[in-house]
C-alpha positions as a printed NumPy array, in Angstrom:
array([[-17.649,   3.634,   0.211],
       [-18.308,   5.587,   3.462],
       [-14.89 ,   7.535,   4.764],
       [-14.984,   6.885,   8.815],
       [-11.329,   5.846,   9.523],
       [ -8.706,   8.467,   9.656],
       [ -5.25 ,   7.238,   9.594],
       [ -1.561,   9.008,  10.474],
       [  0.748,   8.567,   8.097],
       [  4.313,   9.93 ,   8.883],
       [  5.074,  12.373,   5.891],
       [  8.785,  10.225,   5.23 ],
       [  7.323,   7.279,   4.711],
       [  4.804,   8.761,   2.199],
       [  7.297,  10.458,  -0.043],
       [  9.394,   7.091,   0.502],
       [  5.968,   5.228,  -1.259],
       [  5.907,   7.614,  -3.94 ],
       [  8.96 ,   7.982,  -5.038],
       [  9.013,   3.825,  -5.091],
       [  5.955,   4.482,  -7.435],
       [  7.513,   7.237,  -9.25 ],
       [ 10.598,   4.87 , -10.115],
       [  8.288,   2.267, -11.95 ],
       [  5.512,   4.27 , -14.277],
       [  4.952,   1.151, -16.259],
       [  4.323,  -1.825, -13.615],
       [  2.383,  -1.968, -10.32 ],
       [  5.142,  -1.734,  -7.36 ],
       [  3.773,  -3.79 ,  -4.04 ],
       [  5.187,  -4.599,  -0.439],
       [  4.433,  -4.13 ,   3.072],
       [  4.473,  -1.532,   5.807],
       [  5.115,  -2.665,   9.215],
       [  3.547,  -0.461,  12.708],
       [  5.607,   0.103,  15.997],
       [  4.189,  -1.297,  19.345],
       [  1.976,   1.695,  19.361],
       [  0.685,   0.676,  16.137],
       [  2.058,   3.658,  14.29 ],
       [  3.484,   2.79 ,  11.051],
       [  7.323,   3.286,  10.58 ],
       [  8.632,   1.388,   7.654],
       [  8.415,  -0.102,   4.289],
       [  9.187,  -3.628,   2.556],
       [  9.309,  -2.909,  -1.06 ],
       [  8.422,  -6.817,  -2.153],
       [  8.603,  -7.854,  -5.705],
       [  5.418,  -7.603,  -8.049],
       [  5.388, -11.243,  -9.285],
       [  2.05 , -11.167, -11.292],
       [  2.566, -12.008, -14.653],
       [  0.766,  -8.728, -16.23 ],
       [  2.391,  -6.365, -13.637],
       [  0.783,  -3.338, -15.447],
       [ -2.011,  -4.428, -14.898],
       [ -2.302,  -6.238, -11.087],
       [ -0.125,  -7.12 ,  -8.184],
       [  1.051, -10.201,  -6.764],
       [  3.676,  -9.487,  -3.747],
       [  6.127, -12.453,  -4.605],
       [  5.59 , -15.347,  -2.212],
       [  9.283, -15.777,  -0.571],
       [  9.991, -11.927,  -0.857],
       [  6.539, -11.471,   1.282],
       [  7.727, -14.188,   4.088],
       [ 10.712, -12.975,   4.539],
       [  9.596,  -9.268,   4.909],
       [  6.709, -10.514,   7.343],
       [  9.638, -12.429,   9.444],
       [ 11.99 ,  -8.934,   9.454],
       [  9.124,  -7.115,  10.859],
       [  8.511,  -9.58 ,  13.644],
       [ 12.427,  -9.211,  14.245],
       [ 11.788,  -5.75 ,  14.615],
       [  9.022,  -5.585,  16.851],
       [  6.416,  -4.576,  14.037],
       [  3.23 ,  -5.428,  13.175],
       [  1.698,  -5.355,   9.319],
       [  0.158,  -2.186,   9.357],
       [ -0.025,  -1.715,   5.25 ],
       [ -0.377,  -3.532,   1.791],
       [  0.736,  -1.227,  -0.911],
       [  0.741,  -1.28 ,  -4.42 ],
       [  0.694,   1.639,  -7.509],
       [ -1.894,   1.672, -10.415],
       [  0.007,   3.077, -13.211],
       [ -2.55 ,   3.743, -15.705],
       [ -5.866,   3.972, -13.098],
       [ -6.991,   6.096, -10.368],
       [ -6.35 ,   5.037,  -6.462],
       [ -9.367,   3.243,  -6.063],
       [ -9.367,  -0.725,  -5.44 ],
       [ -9.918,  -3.013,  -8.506],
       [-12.407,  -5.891,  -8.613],
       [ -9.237,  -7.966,  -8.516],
       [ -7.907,  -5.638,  -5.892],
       [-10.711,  -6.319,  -3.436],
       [-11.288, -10.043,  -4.299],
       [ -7.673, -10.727,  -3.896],
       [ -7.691,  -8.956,  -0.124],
       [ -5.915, -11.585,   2.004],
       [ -5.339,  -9.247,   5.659],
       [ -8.791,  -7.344,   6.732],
       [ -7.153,  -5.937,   9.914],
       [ -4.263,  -3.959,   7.374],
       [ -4.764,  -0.529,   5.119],
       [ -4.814,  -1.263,   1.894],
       [ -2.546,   1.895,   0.231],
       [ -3.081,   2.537,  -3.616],
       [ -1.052,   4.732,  -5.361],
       [ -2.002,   6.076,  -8.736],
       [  0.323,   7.911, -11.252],
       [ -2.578,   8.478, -13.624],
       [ -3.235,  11.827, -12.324],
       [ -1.343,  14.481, -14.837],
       [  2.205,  14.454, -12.734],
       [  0.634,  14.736,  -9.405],
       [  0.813,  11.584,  -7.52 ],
       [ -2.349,  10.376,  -5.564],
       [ -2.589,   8.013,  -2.724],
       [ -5.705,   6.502,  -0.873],
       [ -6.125,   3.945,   1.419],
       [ -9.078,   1.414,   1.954],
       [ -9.817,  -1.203,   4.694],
       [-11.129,  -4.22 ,   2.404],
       [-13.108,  -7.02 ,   4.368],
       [-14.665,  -9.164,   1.808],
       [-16.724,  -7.298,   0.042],
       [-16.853,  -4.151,   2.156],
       [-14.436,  -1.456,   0.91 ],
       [-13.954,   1.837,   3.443],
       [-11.931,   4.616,   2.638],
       [ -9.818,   5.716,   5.127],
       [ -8.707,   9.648,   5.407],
       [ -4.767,   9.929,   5.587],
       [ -3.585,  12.735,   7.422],
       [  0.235,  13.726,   6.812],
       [  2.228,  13.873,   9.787],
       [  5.712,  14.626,  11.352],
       [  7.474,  11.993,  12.42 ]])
């Protein structure tokens, strides 16, 4: 995995992710972040995990994901992030993770709460099988 990508993420929506993670220690959360015209990302869609061993994997529920695709379009956003926690594993994509990666073009956000109370958070671009960590640089927004 070769780190060439750095990406700006605004420092509310990051504590907004982790405290969504922090909320569920036992199951993966998932949903979607959404990018203004400027492709900057500015908000989340918490969708439902719907996999049935959601310790274990994510599966952002099927009607839950439409309809949080269809607010973004109503708000002039783009998908900009997939996000999901690993409760038990560090931030780094599963097997399942990357052979389940649907949207090349979007960051793929892990967060991991199997780090001895501080929370970790990567994010990977995942095209088939080429995973590339992307640096995440906190910002003001």
């Amino acid at each position: 995995m070769t780190s060439t990508l750095e990406i700006n993420l605004p420092r509310k929506l990051t504590n907004q992710l982790l405290h969504l993670a922090q909320l569920s220690p036992d199951a993966e959360i998932c949903g979607l972040i959404g990018a203004d015209a400027s492709g900057k990302p500015v908000a989340c869609y918490p969708v439902n995990n719907g996999a049935a061993d959601p310790k274990r994997r994510f599966l952002l529920d099927a009607a839950e994901q439409i309809a949080a695709m269809k607010q973004m379009r109503e708000n002039g956003q783009s998908l900009f992030a997939i996000y999901h926690s690993h409760p038990d594993t560090p931030a780094t994509p599963s097997a399942t993770d990357i052979a389940e990666a649907a949207y090349p073009d979007a960051l793929n956000l892990i967060i991991s709460l199997n780090t001895k109370g501080v929370l970790e958070m990567r994010g990977f671009k995942i095209d088939g099988n080429n995973v590339t960590e992307a640096a995440l640089n906190l910002i003001e927004a």
